[in-house]
Amino acid sequence: MTAFSDYGLAEPILRAVSEMGYREPTPIQAEAIPVVMQGRDVMGAAQTGTGKTAGFALPILQRLMPMANTSASPARHPVRALVLAPTRELADQIYVNFREYAKHTGLRAAVVYGGVDIAPQYLALRKGCEVLIATPGRLLDHLGQKTVNLSQAEILVLDEADRMLDMGFLPDIQRILSVLPVKRQNLMFSATFANEIRKLAGTFLNDPVTIEVAARNATADNVEQSVYKVASVEAKRAAVAQLIRDRDLAQVLVFSNTKIGAGRLARQLELDGLNAAAIHGDKSQQERLATLEAFKKGETRVLVATDVAARGLDIVELPAVINYDLPYAAEDYIHRIGRTGRAGASGVALSVMSPVDERLLVEIEKLLRRKLPVESLDVVLPARREPPGRVDRPPRVARERHAPRRVASVLPTGAGQSSDPFFSRPYEPAGAAPAQGEDAQSDAKTTGALESRTVPPRQPKRQLAALLGGKKF
Ligand code: AMP
């Protein structure tokens, strides 16, 4: 059995690895570390959760060790390795790992990504860093403002390359490649190797060593996969709640194909008594990080995410993933279920499917080259209760034009909460108009407290009082 000490990694790196609790290299690390240390280009096919970050980070730090110094001068800390990642979460995750692995070396890491104030990034870049982790768009902003200099970058890593292409980053990547020194080491990692990825590899990798630790386009063996067929689209939300309860899932990451769907599902699960939150691209970076943190700490049981937001989420020992929607792109199925069963742990990947989604399953099975077990799931749909007849909902157009008013200042917390049919709304059919006052912007986690509820705009006070059981105010 190989040990980290067999690779000739410097003592400060080995010390950090041991402090991380890593006892032996994972298969991708065993293959990648020696090859990257030799300075070879690499095309790595590795699923998430295989330890690929350390697979490239440790040998990169080793190669940079001769340049490590404790000087305070930024000129002594030029960018020597650039890591490009498709999403902020993944960039942040890689940065956190690099910082840990480098903490005894004197080498510095920094991260830049969009969606947050750029000013603190100027400061970090001005101080100097040997390893820079970046999302392509924000890096181009810095290059445009000349706040970063890549003229001494001798190593480039393209992580989650397939996702970069999916997200349309190819032109940005090409622009970044054009400002890097021609002579450099290139590493490209991708969970899947579609033809476009091979084409991209052909354009910038130089005689690469191919490292493939899992069979191409195969899903982790240690993940139990099941598909549950429900009678209608409307039944899917109830099915998710039922599966979480029936299987007693301690924590679960649920995938939705749309941001609005993610927000709505999280709210609905909350109403159903499950502690849930949503994470997607319409949320601010701060909100996303806080939501992720709460989930990692176990404070949130269900995290509903879109594919983009879920990239780079490294949640150790996530027991289960549920596809509320089957993904439109079959390859996303592999990315999604790679979130569970990480680093050798076993996991559960469940999918709910309505009749209209069956063609998506066909695509997934084609990609996996095998059938997935499908069983029917009877869900109990709570009867849809309408608001009292006297309350006419304003027409949809009116709701869109007027921002919903919050009632926080006039309602005592808890008043009318449980008995009020308007506030304790049952499952909304998917595709129906959003519940009153809910829209893509108000995806913030529903707290369950009355303060967070909204009422339709221009609700006459009398009607509102009726809703609250005759309470006058
Ligand atoms: P990654 O695939 O790089 O996102 O890593 C997935 C998880 O595995 C992270 O939480 C790492 O900290 C962890 N990990 C990486 N390498 C090892 C190792 N050799 N032993 C144990 N855990 C590891």
XYZ file of C-alpha atoms and ligand atoms in Angstrom:
496
model
C 0.000 0.000 0.000
C 1.371 3.443 -0.882
C 1.612 6.221 1.644
C 1.822 9.964 1.069
C 5.405 9.819 2.276
C 6.304 7.560 -0.685
C 5.980 10.397 -3.195
C 8.787 12.583 -1.940
C 6.461 15.351 -0.819
C 8.154 17.929 1.416
C 7.727 17.633 5.171
C 5.514 20.760 5.545
C 3.078 19.304 3.002
C 3.073 15.863 4.631
C 2.459 17.465 7.996
C -0.587 19.333 6.660
C -1.936 16.167 5.007
C -1.586 14.266 8.243
C -3.330 17.087 10.138
C -6.197 16.796 7.655
C -6.559 13.196 8.829
C -5.716 11.644 5.450
C -4.126 8.285 6.135
C -3.554 6.998 2.623
C -3.888 8.418 -0.887
C -7.128 7.837 -2.784
C -6.792 6.116 -6.205
C -6.775 9.412 -8.128
C -4.157 10.799 -5.773
C -2.013 7.680 -6.154
C -2.094 8.145 -9.917
C -1.972 11.917 -10.216
C 0.590 12.925 -7.593
C 3.678 11.309 -9.205
C 2.671 12.383 -12.727
C 2.011 16.017 -11.769
C 5.229 16.123 -9.763
C 7.108 15.112 -12.920
C 5.699 18.176 -14.665
C 3.555 16.225 -17.135
C 0.240 17.483 -18.521
C -2.760 15.538 -17.244
C -6.231 14.785 -18.465
C -7.995 13.462 -15.388
C -11.381 11.788 -15.355
C -12.429 11.749 -11.772
C -15.759 11.992 -10.116
C -16.431 14.443 -7.376
C -15.585 13.119 -3.968
C -12.626 11.064 -5.137
C -10.048 13.376 -3.574
C -9.036 14.940 -6.852
C -8.358 18.369 -5.323
C -5.482 17.007 -3.253
C -4.538 14.945 -6.319
C -3.486 18.131 -8.068
C -2.946 20.507 -5.126
C -0.296 18.479 -3.294
C 2.044 17.963 -6.267
C 1.547 21.586 -7.362
C 2.624 22.795 -3.935
C 5.576 20.420 -4.103
C 6.637 21.906 -7.452
C 6.340 25.405 -6.027
C 8.263 24.623 -2.838
C 11.594 25.991 -4.190
C 9.851 29.366 -4.605
C 8.388 29.405 -1.073
C 9.575 32.342 0.988
C 8.519 34.379 3.961
C 9.203 37.786 2.391
C 6.469 40.368 2.855
C 7.207 41.794 -0.580
C 4.429 41.052 -3.110
C 7.074 40.868 -5.831
C 8.362 37.710 -4.141
C 4.935 36.073 -4.407
C 3.890 36.163 -8.069
C 1.071 33.903 -9.312
C 2.723 30.655 -10.350
C -0.276 28.337 -10.470
C -3.736 29.279 -11.706
C -6.757 27.078 -10.974
C -9.951 27.819 -12.916
C -13.251 26.529 -11.564
C -16.769 27.008 -12.918
C -18.566 28.121 -9.774
C -17.883 30.248 -6.740
C -18.564 27.373 -4.389
C -16.091 25.095 -6.091
C -13.491 27.892 -6.290
C -13.927 28.553 -2.594
C -13.687 24.861 -1.773
C -10.448 24.466 -3.731
C -9.058 27.591 -2.059
C -9.875 26.279 1.412
C -8.133 23.001 0.581
C -5.050 24.703 -0.870
C -4.797 26.966 2.150
C -4.897 23.945 4.445
C -2.359 21.936 2.468
C -0.031 24.972 2.159
C -0.267 26.226 5.719
C 3.228 25.119 6.766
C 4.933 25.884 3.448
C 5.139 29.676 3.197
C 3.279 29.462 -0.128
C 0.190 31.635 -0.404
C -3.184 30.967 -1.992
C -5.932 33.442 -2.907
C -9.337 33.150 -4.527
C -11.341 35.510 -6.742
C -14.916 34.964 -7.907
C -17.868 37.056 -8.951
C -20.977 37.994 -7.011
C -19.027 39.604 -4.170
C -17.301 42.941 -3.675
C -14.187 43.099 -5.805
C -12.260 45.478 -3.492
C -11.066 42.914 -0.909
C -9.831 40.817 -3.826
C -7.604 43.712 -4.972
C -5.967 43.667 -1.557
C -5.426 39.902 -1.579
C -3.938 40.054 -5.063
C -1.754 43.026 -4.206
C -0.213 41.088 -1.296
C 0.800 38.363 -3.734
C -0.037 34.652 -3.937
C 1.662 31.703 -5.592
C -1.636 29.901 -6.170
C -4.650 31.759 -7.508
C -8.040 30.060 -7.727
C -10.594 31.876 -9.859
C -13.835 31.706 -11.753
C -13.247 32.807 -15.355
C -15.470 35.915 -15.443
C -14.055 37.568 -12.343
C -10.509 36.715 -13.360
C -11.086 38.521 -16.662
C -12.347 41.552 -14.697
C -9.101 41.574 -12.746
C -7.028 41.109 -15.872
C -8.908 44.007 -17.509
C -8.173 46.221 -14.515
C -4.585 44.997 -14.386
C -4.995 44.006 -10.762
C -3.500 40.595 -11.453
C -0.422 39.574 -13.384
C -0.234 36.058 -14.783
C 3.028 36.418 -16.682
C 4.785 33.993 -14.331
C 2.031 31.386 -14.147
C 3.687 28.105 -15.007
C 0.871 25.725 -14.025
C -2.755 25.858 -15.145
C -5.560 23.704 -13.768
C -8.963 23.540 -15.407
C -11.264 21.900 -12.888
C -14.738 20.576 -13.753
C -13.940 21.333 -17.388
C -17.159 19.753 -18.630
C -19.174 22.122 -16.481
C -17.162 25.094 -17.728
C -18.171 24.233 -21.263
C -21.809 23.671 -20.242
C -21.819 27.114 -18.690
C -20.475 28.740 -21.839
C -17.052 29.618 -20.420
C -15.123 28.514 -23.501
C -14.510 32.056 -24.868
C -13.430 33.244 -21.405
C -11.064 30.301 -21.045
C -9.563 31.034 -24.438
C -8.976 34.661 -23.476
C -7.309 33.607 -20.245
C -5.135 31.048 -22.045
C -3.965 33.813 -24.388
C -2.403 35.823 -21.538
C -0.616 32.889 -19.912
C 2.993 32.019 -20.733
C 3.096 29.473 -23.545
C 5.454 27.202 -21.658
C 3.496 25.789 -18.770
C 2.099 22.604 -17.263
C -1.610 22.010 -17.889
C -3.971 19.840 -15.893
C -7.555 19.296 -16.859
C -10.126 17.488 -14.741
C -13.626 16.525 -15.682
C -16.217 14.178 -14.231
C -17.290 13.153 -17.704
C -15.391 13.064 -20.982
C -17.744 14.107 -23.734
C -16.334 14.755 -27.187
C -16.179 18.538 -26.694
C -13.957 17.993 -23.661
C -11.593 15.877 -25.682
C -11.551 18.610 -28.320
C -10.693 21.252 -25.729
C -8.003 18.985 -24.310
C -6.517 18.664 -27.782
C -6.154 22.439 -28.056
C -4.105 23.089 -24.944
C -2.805 19.887 -23.380
C 0.633 18.793 -24.422
C 1.092 15.022 -24.638
C -1.106 14.494 -21.583
C -1.128 11.481 -19.327
C -4.721 10.259 -19.074
C -5.799 9.354 -15.584
C -9.112 7.633 -15.237
C -10.045 6.261 -11.873
C -13.670 5.378 -12.444
C -15.113 3.918 -15.601
C -16.077 6.725 -17.914
C -19.628 7.935 -17.428
C -20.236 5.342 -14.767
C -21.697 6.233 -11.407
C -20.192 5.360 -8.068
C -20.698 1.686 -7.196
C -21.353 2.447 -3.591
C -24.476 4.501 -4.338
C -27.873 2.799 -4.234
C -30.000 4.220 -7.026
C -33.792 4.006 -7.274
C -36.404 5.774 -9.336
C -39.886 6.336 -7.913
C -42.669 6.818 -10.359
C -45.502 9.076 -9.225
C -48.800 9.663 -10.963
C -48.436 13.358 -11.708
C -46.106 16.349 -11.599
C -48.134 17.610 -8.625
C -47.242 14.515 -6.628
C -43.495 15.071 -6.851
C -43.193 17.476 -3.927
C -45.190 15.253 -1.633
C -43.100 12.309 -2.847
C -39.869 14.044 -1.832
C -41.221 14.676 1.678
C -42.503 11.111 1.909
C -39.189 9.579 0.829
C -37.246 11.677 3.339
C -39.569 10.550 6.116
C -40.027 6.903 5.090
C -36.320 6.368 4.680
C -35.527 8.499 7.693
C -32.844 10.406 5.790
C -30.795 12.434 8.251
C -29.639 14.890 5.584
C -30.401 15.128 1.933
C -29.456 17.245 -1.046
C -32.438 17.645 -3.393
C -31.991 18.732 -6.990
C -34.406 20.936 -8.871
C -33.989 21.905 -12.520
C -35.063 25.509 -11.908
C -34.295 28.222 -9.387
C -37.968 28.979 -8.842
C -38.728 25.305 -8.412
C -35.916 24.995 -5.839
C -37.192 27.929 -3.793
C -40.754 26.733 -3.946
C -39.911 23.165 -3.001
C -37.847 24.289 -0.006
C -40.711 26.456 1.240
C -43.172 23.648 0.741
C -41.023 21.170 2.633
C -40.721 23.685 5.456
C -44.485 23.994 5.562
C -44.579 20.228 5.704
C -42.423 20.301 8.833
C -39.047 19.447 7.310
C -36.165 21.793 7.981
C -35.259 22.918 4.453
C -33.411 25.672 2.600
C -32.702 26.468 -1.036
C -29.441 27.378 -2.737
C -29.356 28.707 -6.271
C -27.928 31.373 -8.507
C -30.416 34.112 -7.596
C -29.169 34.195 -4.042
C -26.356 36.480 -3.013
C -22.987 34.897 -2.415
C -23.305 35.608 1.308
C -26.690 33.881 1.450
C -25.358 30.901 -0.450
C -22.359 30.510 1.825
C -24.496 30.909 4.964
C -27.027 28.352 3.688
C -24.251 25.935 2.827
C -22.612 26.432 6.203
C -25.881 25.710 8.016
C -26.310 22.549 5.967
C -22.736 21.423 6.614
C -23.213 21.950 10.331
C -26.323 19.796 10.193
C -28.623 22.673 11.122
C -30.579 22.184 7.906
C -31.902 18.744 7.035
C -32.847 19.318 3.405
C -30.917 21.490 0.969
C -32.676 22.066 -2.337
C -30.245 23.100 -5.054
C -29.970 23.724 -8.744
C -27.140 22.027 -10.624
C -25.040 25.149 -10.929
C -25.293 26.015 -7.241
C -24.529 22.458 -6.227
C -21.236 22.312 -8.054
C -18.332 22.247 -5.709
C -20.383 21.558 -2.620
C -18.129 19.312 -0.642
C -20.314 17.917 2.047
C -18.590 15.027 3.698
C -20.680 11.926 4.267
C -23.840 13.185 2.651
C -26.089 10.142 3.008
C -28.585 10.898 0.275
C -29.411 12.789 -2.869
C -32.919 13.111 -4.299
C -33.696 14.216 -7.827
C -36.927 16.146 -7.472
C -36.558 16.720 -11.197
C -34.612 14.321 -13.368
C -31.938 16.442 -15.039
C -32.402 17.647 -18.621
C -28.783 16.800 -19.406
C -28.176 13.143 -18.619
C -24.576 13.853 -17.588
C -25.846 15.980 -14.727
C -27.269 12.800 -13.230
C -23.721 11.566 -12.708
C -22.626 14.862 -11.180
C -25.627 14.890 -8.886
C -25.342 11.424 -7.491
C -21.596 11.929 -7.072
C -22.590 14.159 -4.150
C -23.321 11.112 -2.064
C -21.155 8.060 -1.502
C -18.100 10.331 -1.377
C -14.633 9.153 -0.410
C -15.733 5.537 -0.127
C -18.863 6.088 2.002
C -22.092 4.483 0.843
C -24.959 6.650 -0.308
C -28.495 6.689 -1.612
C -29.616 8.436 -4.799
C -33.373 8.560 -5.283
C -35.242 10.118 -8.168
C -38.893 10.987 -8.438
C -40.368 10.812 -11.889
C -43.744 11.835 -13.245
C -45.009 10.436 -16.571
C -43.709 13.477 -18.473
C -40.158 12.843 -17.217
C -39.892 9.326 -18.558
C -37.969 10.379 -21.647
C -35.303 11.929 -19.363
C -34.832 8.570 -17.666
C -34.335 6.950 -21.068
C -31.464 9.384 -21.767
C -29.861 8.732 -18.384
C -30.063 4.977 -18.818
C -28.547 5.321 -22.284
C -25.595 7.209 -20.824
C -25.142 4.764 -17.940
C -25.664 1.833 -20.298
C -27.904 0.159 -17.776
C -31.436 0.221 -16.461
C -32.232 1.788 -13.130
C -34.742 0.111 -10.808
C -38.105 1.868 -11.104
C -40.989 1.396 -8.684
C -44.325 3.129 -8.272
C -44.822 5.335 -5.266
C -48.269 6.145 -3.965
C -48.220 9.533 -2.379
C -50.899 11.034 -0.276
C -51.593 14.459 -1.679
C -52.963 16.744 0.993
C -56.354 18.050 -0.120
C -55.914 21.463 -1.630
C -57.634 23.922 0.611
C -58.689 27.213 -0.853
C -58.724 30.520 0.977
C -62.132 31.481 2.363
C -64.605 32.319 -0.371
C -64.919 35.916 0.656
C -61.312 36.578 -0.138
C -60.902 37.087 -3.825
C -57.369 36.610 -4.955
C -56.241 39.559 -7.016
C -55.640 38.632 -10.631
C -52.129 37.450 -11.402
C -51.225 40.608 -13.271
C -52.095 42.720 -10.241
C -49.924 40.532 -8.028
C -46.992 40.960 -10.309
C -47.363 44.715 -10.503
C -47.602 45.378 -6.803
C -44.995 44.216 -4.403
C -46.599 42.116 -1.690
C -46.909 43.835 1.640
C -45.522 42.200 4.711
C -47.654 42.139 7.807
C -44.886 41.911 10.354
C -45.695 45.167 12.070
C -49.350 44.453 12.657
C -49.601 40.807 13.497
C -48.655 39.163 16.750
C -46.332 36.228 16.102
C -48.239 32.991 15.898
C -51.682 34.560 15.558
C -53.990 32.420 13.478
C -51.056 30.375 12.315
C -52.304 26.837 12.455
C -55.991 27.219 11.793
C -55.761 29.584 8.911
C -56.177 27.856 5.581
C -54.716 30.750 3.695
C -51.455 30.602 5.575
C -51.108 26.849 5.897
C -51.206 26.215 2.203
C -51.081 22.596 1.045
C -48.923 21.402 -1.822
C -49.132 23.713 -4.771
C -49.344 21.938 -8.079
C -46.080 22.436 -9.964
C -46.543 24.925 -12.737
C -49.328 26.738 -10.920
C -48.911 30.413 -10.205
C -46.616 31.022 -7.250
C -48.341 31.308 -3.906
C -49.284 34.829 -2.914
C -46.286 37.004 -2.507
C -43.875 34.312 -3.506
C -41.669 34.793 -6.480
C -38.163 34.086 -7.601
C -36.803 36.938 -5.519
C -38.445 35.906 -2.292
C -36.792 32.514 -2.205
C -35.460 33.147 1.258
C -36.077 30.255 3.555
C -39.558 30.295 5.004
C -39.124 30.518 8.711
C -42.510 29.313 9.747
C -43.038 32.455 11.814
C -45.979 34.584 10.828
C -43.718 37.562 10.244
C -42.435 36.006 7.116
C -45.813 35.418 5.564
C -47.091 37.854 3.034
C -50.564 38.972 2.126
C -51.839 39.977 -1.260
C -51.411 43.650 -2.031
C -54.320 45.952 -1.398
C -55.967 43.412 0.835
C -58.810 45.303 2.491
C -58.336 45.386 6.221
C -61.721 43.758 6.766
C -60.772 40.737 4.677
C -57.457 40.469 6.385
C -59.209 40.536 9.742
C -61.493 37.753 8.526
C -58.457 35.726 7.594
C -57.089 36.148 11.069
C -60.203 34.843 12.664
C -61.921 38.162 13.217
C -58.920 39.791 14.846
C -59.201 43.578 14.610
C -56.273 45.903 14.327
P -12.542 16.180 -3.511
O -12.916 15.082 -4.463
O -11.203 16.740 -3.771
O -13.630 17.234 -3.443
O -12.451 15.528 -2.034
C -13.561 14.978 -1.395
C -13.348 14.842 0.103
O -12.391 13.825 0.404
C -12.812 16.108 0.766
O -13.557 16.307 1.948
C -11.381 15.815 1.096
O -10.949 16.531 2.239
C -11.428 14.326 1.347
N -10.150 13.647 1.027
C -9.306 13.927 0.023
N -8.260 13.102 0.033
C -8.430 12.253 1.075
C -7.667 11.168 1.606
N -6.524 10.765 1.050
N -8.138 10.544 2.697
C -9.304 10.940 3.259
N -10.080 11.945 2.807
C -9.647 12.608 1.713
